[in-house]
């Protein structure tokens, strides 16, 4: 049965793995074009399939896409089919002639990789690379083509971002995407280049300050964030939208996908090992691969409960799913590990460390109740978990912990806390109601309803919160029953 629940909007297509550079941070270790690269005929047919699938945008990357002689033809076919095309290039081959050809063929935007001031950029990439990139910017802007810069941040260039900003502004660059370097390909062989988790805050601060200046629009990539006020504000400013929403999870296999040079289809071109390949366009049509009900299961079926560490208990976990999965895969070895390069994760660890030093359970409980009243359930949980260590037989602590964990979406922890409270006081109607809600949210709806009815009876039918929860359960079950019918 075709899966029509997911509508693709964009894709990244590595049209070739051939490259005229040997960059120190290249995640693909690109050199020459690899065997199996799609022929021009196959690639043009894929352009038609991309349009048929309804994509609005596609990015052609590599390797260096302009080392493939028919890349302008692919741009023409895609744009002619109504798909906006972006090319990511190192700029070396993007002279005036190529710029005009791309424009004539309908290019929408061009992104040029710039990783530092002239000396740093050439050190990372190739002697003369900065000057070629600068000329490429001028060639595109002279033709009125929208052009932006992309910077991969490592320890090689994080300290010169302010100087690089001035270089870009001086070249007339209007938009700038920044991303962190991950231990893949060539960069995996240079661990001393990798950023420390705490440096993600430095990048967010830089993005925020740059956005506030308003001299260049800066866009933190999906590997940078999440749930920092400064990060959100920087994105709102650059996207010129006051309604820009919080990070809503990785788009791979949900709203976007990747295409490798040989026609393999996967959720993201960075997550490219065999187990993440969904099919090949030489064997099946692109639409058949995308709409396969078993495709992209690693992303489409991912649940917060599969994550580890702070991500598993994070209040944003169900929405975020740990941020960029490739960050977790390359840094920690699994897409289910916690994301230590998340700004909010750093904050959580600091709060946990703060409460581990508190030794007054009563004060912690009072503080937690105040935090709950303010809606800060995540921090309340940290305070209550420490209070639980100090007073393991305090039912009030477990009751409050059960509530805060429920509000964080941690239903197993909620269930455990309320069951502890009931072990101490079996007649605690509030704890029994919390247990009922946890059981219900964990999928045992009939059992949850029965426990809630017992909780209401135990309270004498007078607790308005328990009555409201009971009505919710009955209404929810009735709706589900009607839907099934």
Tab-separated table of C-alpha atoms in Angstrom:
chain	number	residue	atom	x	y	z
A	1	UNK	CA	0.000	0.000	0.000
A	2	UNK	CA	1.337	3.430	-0.954
A	3	UNK	CA	2.342	5.681	1.918
A	4	UNK	CA	0.820	9.099	1.227
A	5	UNK	CA	1.298	10.492	4.735
A	6	UNK	CA	4.578	12.172	3.830
A	7	UNK	CA	4.897	14.917	1.229
A	8	UNK	CA	8.442	15.620	0.003
A	9	UNK	CA	9.316	19.275	-0.468
A	10	UNK	CA	13.035	19.203	-1.159
A	11	UNK	CA	15.984	16.911	-1.797
A	12	UNK	CA	19.775	16.925	-2.041
A	13	UNK	CA	21.278	15.175	-5.043
A	14	UNK	CA	24.980	14.335	-5.091
A	15	UNK	CA	25.279	14.330	-8.858
A	16	UNK	CA	28.921	13.231	-8.698
A	17	UNK	CA	31.583	12.296	-6.196
A	18	UNK	CA	34.240	13.736	-8.448
A	19	UNK	CA	35.974	16.858	-7.136
A	20	UNK	CA	38.870	19.128	-8.043
A	21	UNK	CA	39.626	19.830	-4.347
A	22	UNK	CA	40.870	17.654	-1.485
A	23	UNK	CA	39.413	19.592	1.460
A	24	UNK	CA	40.619	18.723	4.929
A	25	UNK	CA	37.073	18.563	6.297
A	26	UNK	CA	35.363	16.825	3.359
A	27	UNK	CA	32.826	14.420	4.802
A	28	UNK	CA	32.864	12.255	1.679
A	29	UNK	CA	36.621	12.175	1.012
A	30	UNK	CA	35.839	13.118	-2.594
A	31	UNK	CA	38.398	12.592	-5.349
A	32	UNK	CA	37.507	11.242	-8.793
A	33	UNK	CA	34.022	10.350	-10.020
A	34	UNK	CA	33.069	6.914	-8.698
A	35	UNK	CA	31.969	3.947	-10.811
A	36	UNK	CA	28.222	3.637	-11.263
A	37	UNK	CA	27.514	7.356	-11.631
A	38	UNK	CA	24.198	7.965	-13.368
A	39	UNK	CA	24.494	8.605	-17.085
A	40	UNK	CA	23.093	11.804	-18.576
A	41	UNK	CA	20.058	9.889	-19.850
A	42	UNK	CA	19.411	8.329	-16.427
A	43	UNK	CA	19.930	11.649	-14.654
A	44	UNK	CA	17.521	13.493	-16.953
A	45	UNK	CA	14.895	10.815	-16.400
A	46	UNK	CA	15.397	11.230	-12.663
A	47	UNK	CA	14.832	14.976	-13.089
A	48	UNK	CA	11.402	14.149	-14.521
A	49	UNK	CA	10.670	11.789	-11.635
A	50	UNK	CA	11.649	14.464	-9.121
A	51	UNK	CA	9.151	16.848	-10.713
A	52	UNK	CA	6.460	14.162	-10.818
A	53	UNK	CA	6.909	13.610	-7.095
A	54	UNK	CA	6.056	17.267	-6.520
A	55	UNK	CA	9.326	18.661	-5.159
A	56	UNK	CA	9.559	22.431	-4.910
A	57	UNK	CA	13.317	22.635	-4.369
A	58	UNK	CA	16.352	20.484	-5.074
A	59	UNK	CA	20.023	21.056	-4.301
A	60	UNK	CA	22.689	19.676	-6.637
A	61	UNK	CA	25.891	18.951	-4.764
A	62	UNK	CA	28.860	16.621	-4.885
A	63	UNK	CA	31.771	16.236	-4.870
A	64	UNK	CA	31.945	19.312	-7.019
A	65	UNK	CA	28.821	19.294	-9.205
A	66	UNK	CA	30.402	21.484	-11.883
A	67	UNK	CA	33.031	18.805	-12.619
A	68	UNK	CA	30.119	16.935	-14.164
A	69	UNK	CA	29.778	18.442	-17.639
A	70	UNK	CA	26.020	17.884	-17.921
A	71	UNK	CA	25.071	19.585	-14.650
A	72	UNK	CA	23.725	22.645	-16.539
A	73	UNK	CA	21.505	20.257	-18.533
A	74	UNK	CA	20.117	18.854	-15.283
A	75	UNK	CA	19.427	22.396	-14.080
A	76	UNK	CA	17.557	23.109	-17.324
A	77	UNK	CA	15.441	19.947	-17.119
A	78	UNK	CA	14.550	20.484	-13.471
A	79	UNK	CA	13.742	24.173	-13.780
A	80	UNK	CA	11.746	23.468	-16.931
A	81	UNK	CA	9.667	21.047	-14.876
A	82	UNK	CA	8.946	23.742	-12.283
A	83	UNK	CA	11.514	22.642	-9.697
A	84	UNK	CA	13.707	25.385	-8.234
A	85	UNK	CA	17.365	24.409	-8.355
A	86	UNK	CA	20.196	25.310	-6.003
A	87	UNK	CA	23.804	24.352	-6.705
A	88	UNK	CA	26.471	24.063	-4.003
A	89	UNK	CA	29.926	24.633	-5.453
A	90	UNK	CA	33.467	25.452	-4.386
A	91	UNK	CA	33.426	28.159	-7.078
A	92	UNK	CA	36.623	27.132	-8.873
A	93	UNK	CA	34.839	26.360	-12.170
A	94	UNK	CA	32.170	29.022	-11.807
A	95	UNK	CA	33.492	31.660	-14.194
A	96	UNK	CA	31.427	34.197	-16.150
A	97	UNK	CA	30.711	31.713	-18.944
A	98	UNK	CA	29.413	29.050	-16.542
A	99	UNK	CA	27.434	31.657	-14.611
A	100	UNK	CA	25.648	32.772	-17.790
A	101	UNK	CA	24.945	29.182	-18.770
A	102	UNK	CA	23.427	28.398	-15.387
A	103	UNK	CA	21.264	31.505	-15.557
A	104	UNK	CA	20.063	30.687	-19.058
A	105	UNK	CA	19.164	27.197	-17.871
A	106	UNK	CA	17.010	28.494	-15.019
A	107	UNK	CA	19.164	28.275	-11.902
A	108	UNK	CA	17.436	29.688	-8.809
A	109	UNK	CA	20.295	30.042	-6.330
A	110	UNK	CA	23.968	29.196	-6.016
A	111	UNK	CA	25.722	28.492	-2.714
A	112	UNK	CA	29.501	28.829	-2.597
A	113	UNK	CA	31.559	27.205	0.136
A	114	UNK	CA	33.709	29.687	2.059
A	115	UNK	CA	35.416	28.380	5.185
A	116	UNK	CA	37.533	31.309	6.262
A	117	UNK	CA	39.517	34.374	5.423
A	118	UNK	CA	41.854	33.894	2.408
A	119	UNK	CA	44.670	32.246	4.360
A	120	UNK	CA	42.427	29.909	6.384
A	121	UNK	CA	40.167	29.039	3.446
A	122	UNK	CA	43.088	28.119	1.193
A	123	UNK	CA	44.695	26.107	3.996
A	124	UNK	CA	41.541	24.034	4.454
A	125	UNK	CA	40.726	23.677	0.750
A	126	UNK	CA	43.287	24.590	-1.919
A	127	UNK	CA	45.718	27.375	-2.764
A	128	UNK	CA	43.849	30.043	-4.704
A	129	UNK	CA	40.449	28.698	-3.620
A	130	UNK	CA	39.377	31.902	-1.879
A	131	UNK	CA	40.117	34.100	-4.890
A	132	UNK	CA	38.216	31.740	-7.209
A	133	UNK	CA	35.252	31.725	-4.821
A	134	UNK	CA	35.318	35.522	-4.674
A	135	UNK	CA	35.281	35.752	-8.472
A	136	UNK	CA	32.419	33.274	-8.587
A	137	UNK	CA	30.381	35.440	-6.220
A	138	UNK	CA	30.935	38.467	-8.426
A	139	UNK	CA	30.109	36.517	-11.595
A	140	UNK	CA	26.763	35.431	-10.148
A	141	UNK	CA	25.783	38.724	-8.535
A	142	UNK	CA	26.635	40.634	-11.742
A	143	UNK	CA	23.991	38.474	-13.454
A	144	UNK	CA	21.456	39.040	-10.701
A	145	UNK	CA	21.488	35.436	-9.491
A	146	UNK	CA	20.793	34.911	-5.793
A	147	UNK	CA	23.996	33.706	-4.187
A	148	UNK	CA	24.906	32.702	-0.635
A	149	UNK	CA	27.849	31.360	1.322
A	150	UNK	CA	28.130	28.101	3.264
A	151	UNK	CA	30.698	27.690	6.027
A	152	UNK	CA	31.643	24.477	7.793
A	153	UNK	CA	32.841	25.390	11.276
A	154	UNK	CA	35.730	23.554	12.924
A	155	UNK	CA	38.445	24.567	15.349
A	156	UNK	CA	40.331	25.785	12.292
A	157	UNK	CA	37.976	28.706	11.731
A	158	UNK	CA	35.641	29.223	14.691
A	159	UNK	CA	37.787	32.056	16.052
A	160	UNK	CA	37.848	33.971	12.758
A	161	UNK	CA	34.086	33.976	12.089
A	162	UNK	CA	33.858	37.750	12.753
A	163	UNK	CA	36.630	38.387	10.209
A	164	UNK	CA	34.993	36.032	7.714
A	165	UNK	CA	31.714	37.884	8.171
A	166	UNK	CA	33.395	41.116	7.116
A	167	UNK	CA	34.930	39.408	4.080
A	168	UNK	CA	31.525	38.120	2.980
A	169	UNK	CA	29.805	41.446	3.507
A	170	UNK	CA	32.598	43.116	1.536
A	171	UNK	CA	31.921	40.720	-1.341
A	172	UNK	CA	28.244	41.640	-1.300
A	173	UNK	CA	27.069	38.264	0.039
A	174	UNK	CA	23.511	38.524	1.352
A	175	UNK	CA	22.908	35.092	2.909
A	176	UNK	CA	25.200	32.840	4.941
A	177	UNK	CA	24.588	29.308	6.198
A	178	UNK	CA	26.833	27.924	8.930
A	179	UNK	CA	27.141	24.277	9.923
A	180	UNK	CA	29.428	22.283	12.169
A	181	UNK	CA	31.983	19.851	10.829
A	182	UNK	CA	31.248	16.229	11.722
A	183	UNK	CA	33.713	13.313	11.954
A	184	UNK	CA	33.128	11.862	8.515
A	185	UNK	CA	35.505	11.255	5.629
A	186	UNK	CA	38.620	13.435	5.781
A	187	UNK	CA	37.514	15.203	8.954
A	188	UNK	CA	37.319	11.883	10.779
A	189	UNK	CA	41.082	11.683	10.304
A	190	UNK	CA	41.500	15.106	11.960
A	191	UNK	CA	39.875	14.770	15.403
A	192	UNK	CA	41.769	17.837	16.629
A	193	UNK	CA	39.643	19.925	14.229
A	194	UNK	CA	36.347	18.864	15.815
A	195	UNK	CA	34.453	21.321	17.989
A	196	UNK	CA	33.724	20.698	21.650
A	197	UNK	CA	29.999	20.472	22.567
A	198	UNK	CA	30.162	23.683	24.603
A	199	UNK	CA	31.325	25.604	21.515
A	200	UNK	CA	27.868	25.242	20.001
A	201	UNK	CA	26.825	28.092	22.290
A	202	UNK	CA	29.575	30.287	20.875
A	203	UNK	CA	28.205	29.642	17.389
A	204	UNK	CA	24.636	30.409	18.465
A	205	UNK	CA	25.795	33.625	20.149
A	206	UNK	CA	27.605	34.607	16.952
A	207	UNK	CA	24.544	33.855	14.816
A	208	UNK	CA	22.307	35.827	17.166
A	209	UNK	CA	24.573	38.876	17.217
A	210	UNK	CA	25.058	38.746	13.453
A	211	UNK	CA	21.320	38.469	12.851
A	212	UNK	CA	20.645	41.418	15.164
A	213	UNK	CA	23.163	43.538	13.245
A	214	UNK	CA	21.154	43.034	10.075
A	215	UNK	CA	24.117	43.359	7.701
A	216	UNK	CA	23.940	39.761	6.423
A	217	UNK	CA	21.246	37.101	6.852
A	218	UNK	CA	22.719	34.159	8.732
A	219	UNK	CA	21.111	30.718	8.837
A	220	UNK	CA	22.232	28.102	11.386
A	221	UNK	CA	21.990	24.688	9.712
A	222	UNK	CA	19.946	21.830	11.159
A	223	UNK	CA	22.980	20.537	13.082
A	224	UNK	CA	22.972	23.713	15.204
A	225	UNK	CA	20.449	24.425	17.990
A	226	UNK	CA	18.069	23.551	19.615
A	227	UNK	CA	15.488	25.388	21.756
A	228	UNK	CA	17.793	28.230	22.649
A	229	UNK	CA	16.085	31.626	22.660
A	230	UNK	CA	19.006	33.134	20.766
A	231	UNK	CA	18.935	30.365	18.168
A	232	UNK	CA	15.208	30.848	17.621
A	233	UNK	CA	15.521	34.628	17.390
A	234	UNK	CA	18.392	34.409	14.883
A	235	UNK	CA	16.271	32.176	12.663
A	236	UNK	CA	13.238	34.426	12.992
A	237	UNK	CA	15.265	37.434	11.914
A	238	UNK	CA	16.906	35.709	8.954
A	239	UNK	CA	13.709	34.075	7.742
A	240	UNK	CA	11.912	37.393	8.272
A	241	UNK	CA	9.107	35.630	10.085
A	242	UNK	CA	7.849	36.245	13.600
A	243	UNK	CA	6.058	32.894	13.402
A	244	UNK	CA	9.173	30.797	12.732
A	245	UNK	CA	8.576	27.683	14.819
A	246	UNK	CA	10.848	25.711	17.076
A	247	UNK	CA	12.870	22.836	15.650
A	248	UNK	CA	10.363	20.192	14.620
A	249	UNK	CA	12.636	17.244	13.971
A	250	UNK	CA	14.829	16.073	11.105
A	251	UNK	CA	13.200	16.285	7.657
A	252	UNK	CA	14.883	13.130	6.327
A	253	UNK	CA	12.322	10.726	4.908
A	254	UNK	CA	9.513	13.011	6.060
A	255	UNK	CA	9.754	16.158	3.955
A	256	UNK	CA	13.067	15.567	2.181
A	257	UNK	CA	15.414	12.860	0.924
A	258	UNK	CA	18.839	12.360	-0.587
A	259	UNK	CA	20.058	10.968	-3.905
A	260	UNK	CA	23.547	9.531	-4.306
A	261	UNK	CA	25.631	9.639	-7.471
A	262	UNK	CA	24.610	6.088	-8.410
A	263	UNK	CA	20.857	6.542	-7.923
A	264	UNK	CA	20.591	5.253	-4.373
A	265	UNK	CA	17.784	6.935	-2.424
A	266	UNK	CA	18.118	7.625	1.295
A	267	UNK	CA	16.780	10.007	3.895
A	268	UNK	CA	19.883	12.193	4.029
A	269	UNK	CA	23.028	12.186	1.884
A	270	UNK	CA	25.128	12.382	5.053
A	271	UNK	CA	23.599	9.197	6.514
A	272	UNK	CA	24.674	6.933	3.702
A	273	UNK	CA	25.660	3.520	5.027
A	274	UNK	CA	23.952	0.481	3.521
A	275	UNK	CA	21.240	0.079	6.157
A	276	UNK	CA	19.902	3.568	5.399
A	277	UNK	CA	19.509	3.064	1.636
A	278	UNK	CA	15.823	2.727	0.676
A	279	UNK	CA	16.226	1.696	-2.962
A	280	UNK	CA	17.739	2.636	-6.293
A	281	UNK	CA	16.059	4.440	-9.186
A	282	UNK	CA	17.608	1.924	-11.577
A	283	UNK	CA	15.399	-0.708	-9.977
A	284	UNK	CA	12.295	1.205	-8.875
A	285	UNK	CA	10.680	4.525	-9.668
A	286	UNK	CA	11.376	7.356	-7.239
A	287	UNK	CA	7.692	7.630	-6.305
A	288	UNK	CA	7.505	3.915	-5.510
A	289	UNK	CA	10.490	4.212	-3.203
A	290	UNK	CA	9.153	7.304	-1.414
A	291	UNK	CA	5.628	5.949	-0.978
A	292	UNK	CA	6.708	2.489	0.202
A	293	UNK	CA	5.078	1.983	3.610
A	294	UNK	CA	8.299	0.417	4.911
A	295	UNK	CA	10.638	3.119	3.608
A	296	UNK	CA	12.609	5.474	5.857
A	297	UNK	CA	11.424	3.508	8.903
A	298	UNK	CA	14.437	4.658	10.949
A	299	UNK	CA	13.044	8.206	10.802
A	300	UNK	CA	9.311	7.844	10.213
A	301	UNK	CA	8.919	5.380	13.074
A	302	UNK	CA	11.448	6.897	15.483
A	303	UNK	CA	10.116	7.482	18.997
A	304	UNK	CA	11.438	9.517	21.882
A	305	UNK	CA	11.639	6.364	23.995
A	306	UNK	CA	14.306	4.947	21.658
A	307	UNK	CA	16.706	7.772	22.493
A	308	UNK	CA	19.221	7.692	25.309
A	309	UNK	CA	20.586	10.052	27.939
A	310	UNK	CA	19.054	13.478	28.371
A	311	UNK	CA	17.290	13.279	24.994
A	312	UNK	CA	15.108	10.429	26.224
A	313	UNK	CA	13.805	12.502	29.132
A	314	UNK	CA	13.773	15.903	27.449
A	315	UNK	CA	10.501	17.817	27.407
A	316	UNK	CA	11.084	18.440	23.700
A	317	UNK	CA	12.020	14.820	22.969
A	318	UNK	CA	8.900	13.772	21.061
A	319	UNK	CA	9.119	16.853	18.849
A	320	UNK	CA	12.881	17.057	18.446
A	321	UNK	CA	13.862	13.360	18.404
A	322	UNK	CA	17.390	14.296	19.371
A	323	UNK	CA	18.066	16.920	16.723
A	324	UNK	CA	20.287	16.079	13.749
A	325	UNK	CA	20.598	12.267	13.593
A	326	UNK	CA	23.874	12.461	11.680
A	327	UNK	CA	25.436	14.449	14.509
A	328	UNK	CA	24.542	11.633	16.890
A	329	UNK	CA	25.602	8.927	14.444
A	330	UNK	CA	29.023	10.395	13.717
A	331	UNK	CA	29.781	11.729	17.193
A	332	UNK	CA	28.343	8.870	19.258
A	333	UNK	CA	28.010	5.927	16.875
A	334	UNK	CA	24.207	5.645	16.778
A	335	UNK	CA	21.235	7.762	15.700
A	336	UNK	CA	19.623	6.862	19.031
A	337	UNK	CA	22.342	8.319	21.254
A	338	UNK	CA	21.832	11.652	22.985
A	339	UNK	CA	22.907	14.788	21.171
A	340	UNK	CA	25.686	16.389	23.189
A	341	UNK	CA	25.906	19.207	20.631
A	342	UNK	CA	22.458	20.505	21.557
A	343	UNK	CA	22.400	23.821	23.434
A	344	UNK	CA	19.404	22.693	25.474
A	345	UNK	CA	21.191	19.445	26.348
A	346	UNK	CA	24.057	21.501	27.766
A	347	UNK	CA	21.565	23.478	29.844
A	348	UNK	CA	19.975	20.288	31.183
A	349	UNK	CA	23.321	18.918	32.300
A	350	UNK	CA	24.133	22.174	34.083
A	351	UNK	CA	20.804	22.086	35.911
A	352	UNK	CA	21.311	18.466	36.911
A	353	UNK	CA	24.728	19.341	38.287
A	354	UNK	CA	23.256	22.297	40.208
A	355	UNK	CA	20.594	20.226	41.952
A	356	UNK	CA	22.991	17.399	42.766
A	357	UNK	CA	24.633	19.793	45.228
A	358	UNK	CA	21.399	20.579	47.128
A	359	UNK	CA	20.870	18.719	50.415
A	360	UNK	CA	17.483	19.960	51.680
A	361	UNK	CA	14.586	17.842	50.389
A	362	UNK	CA	11.908	20.155	51.758
A	363	UNK	CA	13.403	23.178	50.008
A	364	UNK	CA	13.722	21.201	46.795
A	365	UNK	CA	10.066	20.149	46.939
A	366	UNK	CA	8.943	23.727	47.526
A	367	UNK	CA	11.094	24.948	44.662
A	368	UNK	CA	9.772	22.209	42.389
A	369	UNK	CA	6.167	23.135	43.162
A	370	UNK	CA	6.982	26.733	42.263
A	371	UNK	CA	8.623	25.619	39.003
A	372	UNK	CA	5.599	23.465	38.163
A	373	UNK	CA	3.326	26.457	38.705
A	374	UNK	CA	5.488	28.383	36.219
A	375	UNK	CA	5.299	25.538	33.708
A	376	UNK	CA	8.968	24.575	33.982
A	377	UNK	CA	8.405	20.848	34.424
A	378	UNK	CA	11.835	19.822	33.150
A	379	UNK	CA	13.715	21.687	35.876
A	380	UNK	CA	11.119	20.670	38.456
A	381	UNK	CA	11.940	17.033	37.668
A	382	UNK	CA	15.625	17.617	38.359
A	383	UNK	CA	14.827	19.146	41.756
A	384	UNK	CA	12.413	16.332	42.620
A	385	UNK	CA	14.793	13.568	41.597
A	386	UNK	CA	17.364	15.005	43.965
A	387	UNK	CA	14.719	15.319	46.710
A	388	UNK	CA	13.819	11.670	46.090
A	389	UNK	CA	17.448	10.677	46.697
A	390	UNK	CA	17.441	12.593	49.979
A	391	UNK	CA	14.014	11.377	51.179
A	392	UNK	CA	13.190	8.089	49.422
A	393	UNK	CA	9.984	7.584	51.470
A	394	UNK	CA	8.339	10.964	50.868
A	395	UNK	CA	5.089	10.351	48.960
A	396	UNK	CA	4.634	14.052	48.187
A	397	UNK	CA	7.943	14.074	46.292
A	398	UNK	CA	6.944	11.065	44.191
A	399	UNK	CA	3.510	12.521	43.513
A	400	UNK	CA	4.987	15.801	42.267
A	401	UNK	CA	7.655	13.953	40.315
A	402	UNK	CA	4.990	11.845	38.626
A	403	UNK	CA	3.186	14.991	37.515
A	404	UNK	CA	6.288	16.771	36.211
A	405	UNK	CA	7.438	13.658	34.335
A	406	UNK	CA	3.978	13.301	32.786
A	407	UNK	CA	4.118	16.897	31.584
A	408	UNK	CA	7.538	16.195	30.065
A	409	UNK	CA	6.070	13.268	28.170
A	410	UNK	CA	8.065	10.714	30.183
A	411	UNK	CA	5.222	8.311	30.853
A	412	UNK	CA	7.287	5.374	32.053
A	413	UNK	CA	8.991	7.606	34.626
A	414	UNK	CA	5.599	9.045	35.560
A	415	UNK	CA	4.237	5.554	36.147
A	416	UNK	CA	7.226	4.570	38.252
A	417	UNK	CA	6.972	7.690	40.441
A	418	UNK	CA	3.234	7.289	41.081
A	419	UNK	CA	3.633	3.609	41.896
A	420	UNK	CA	6.295	4.564	44.456
A	421	UNK	CA	3.855	7.047	45.992
A	422	UNK	CA	1.178	4.346	46.161
A	423	UNK	CA	3.596	1.948	47.872
A	424	UNK	CA	3.933	4.557	50.612
A	425	UNK	CA	0.231	5.433	50.716
A	426	UNK	CA	-2.127	3.105	48.858
A	427	UNK	CA	-5.070	5.470	49.494
A	428	UNK	CA	-3.500	8.366	47.591
A	429	UNK	CA	-6.161	9.136	44.976
A	430	UNK	CA	-3.985	11.732	43.239
A	431	UNK	CA	-1.111	9.246	42.771
A	432	UNK	CA	-3.579	6.641	41.555
A	433	UNK	CA	-4.907	9.128	39.001
A	434	UNK	CA	-1.351	9.837	37.858
A	435	UNK	CA	-0.759	6.113	37.491
A	436	UNK	CA	-3.942	5.827	35.435
A	437	UNK	CA	-2.858	8.590	33.060
A	438	UNK	CA	0.577	7.051	32.601
A	439	UNK	CA	-0.870	3.607	31.877
A	440	UNK	CA	-3.330	5.183	29.435
A	441	UNK	CA	-0.619	7.096	27.567
A	442	UNK	CA	1.526	3.972	27.404
A	443	UNK	CA	-1.197	2.362	25.309
A	444	UNK	CA	-3.109	0.311	27.896
A	445	UNK	CA	-6.268	2.387	27.571
A	446	UNK	CA	-8.828	0.064	29.113
A	447	UNK	CA	-6.626	-0.565	32.132
A	448	UNK	CA	-5.915	3.171	32.455
A	449	UNK	CA	-9.637	3.963	32.396
A	450	UNK	CA	-10.355	1.354	35.069
A	451	UNK	CA	-7.611	2.712	37.351
A	452	UNK	CA	-8.901	6.269	36.874
A	453	UNK	CA	-12.408	5.173	37.853
A	454	UNK	CA	-10.921	3.673	41.023
A	455	UNK	CA	-9.077	6.934	41.711
A	456	UNK	CA	-12.278	8.953	41.331
A	457	UNK	CA	-14.089	6.574	43.675
A	458	UNK	CA	-11.244	6.788	46.192
A	459	UNK	CA	-11.558	10.584	46.204
A	460	UNK	CA	-15.272	10.312	46.865
A	461	UNK	CA	-15.971	11.674	43.394
A	462	UNK	CA	-15.088	15.190	44.554
A	463	UNK	CA	-11.696	15.832	42.924
A	464	UNK	CA	-12.362	18.039	39.841
A	465	UNK	CA	-9.011	17.191	38.250
A	466	UNK	CA	-9.613	13.460	38.450
A	467	UNK	CA	-13.146	13.877	37.106
A	468	UNK	CA	-11.812	15.924	34.197
A	469	UNK	CA	-9.158	13.284	33.402
A	470	UNK	CA	-11.825	10.569	33.522
A	471	UNK	CA	-14.024	12.489	31.086
A	472	UNK	CA	-11.034	12.983	28.788
A	473	UNK	CA	-10.316	9.248	28.707
A	474	UNK	CA	-13.910	8.335	27.956
A	475	UNK	CA	-14.187	10.963	25.223
A	476	UNK	CA	-10.857	9.947	23.669
A	477	UNK	CA	-11.816	6.267	23.620
A	478	UNK	CA	-15.207	7.077	22.102
A	479	UNK	CA	-13.531	9.101	19.328
A	480	UNK	CA	-11.108	6.280	18.577
A	481	UNK	CA	-13.926	3.755	18.476
A	482	UNK	CA	-15.885	5.942	16.053
A	483	UNK	CA	-12.776	6.361	13.876
A	484	UNK	CA	-12.223	2.604	13.684
A	485	UNK	CA	-15.851	2.070	12.647
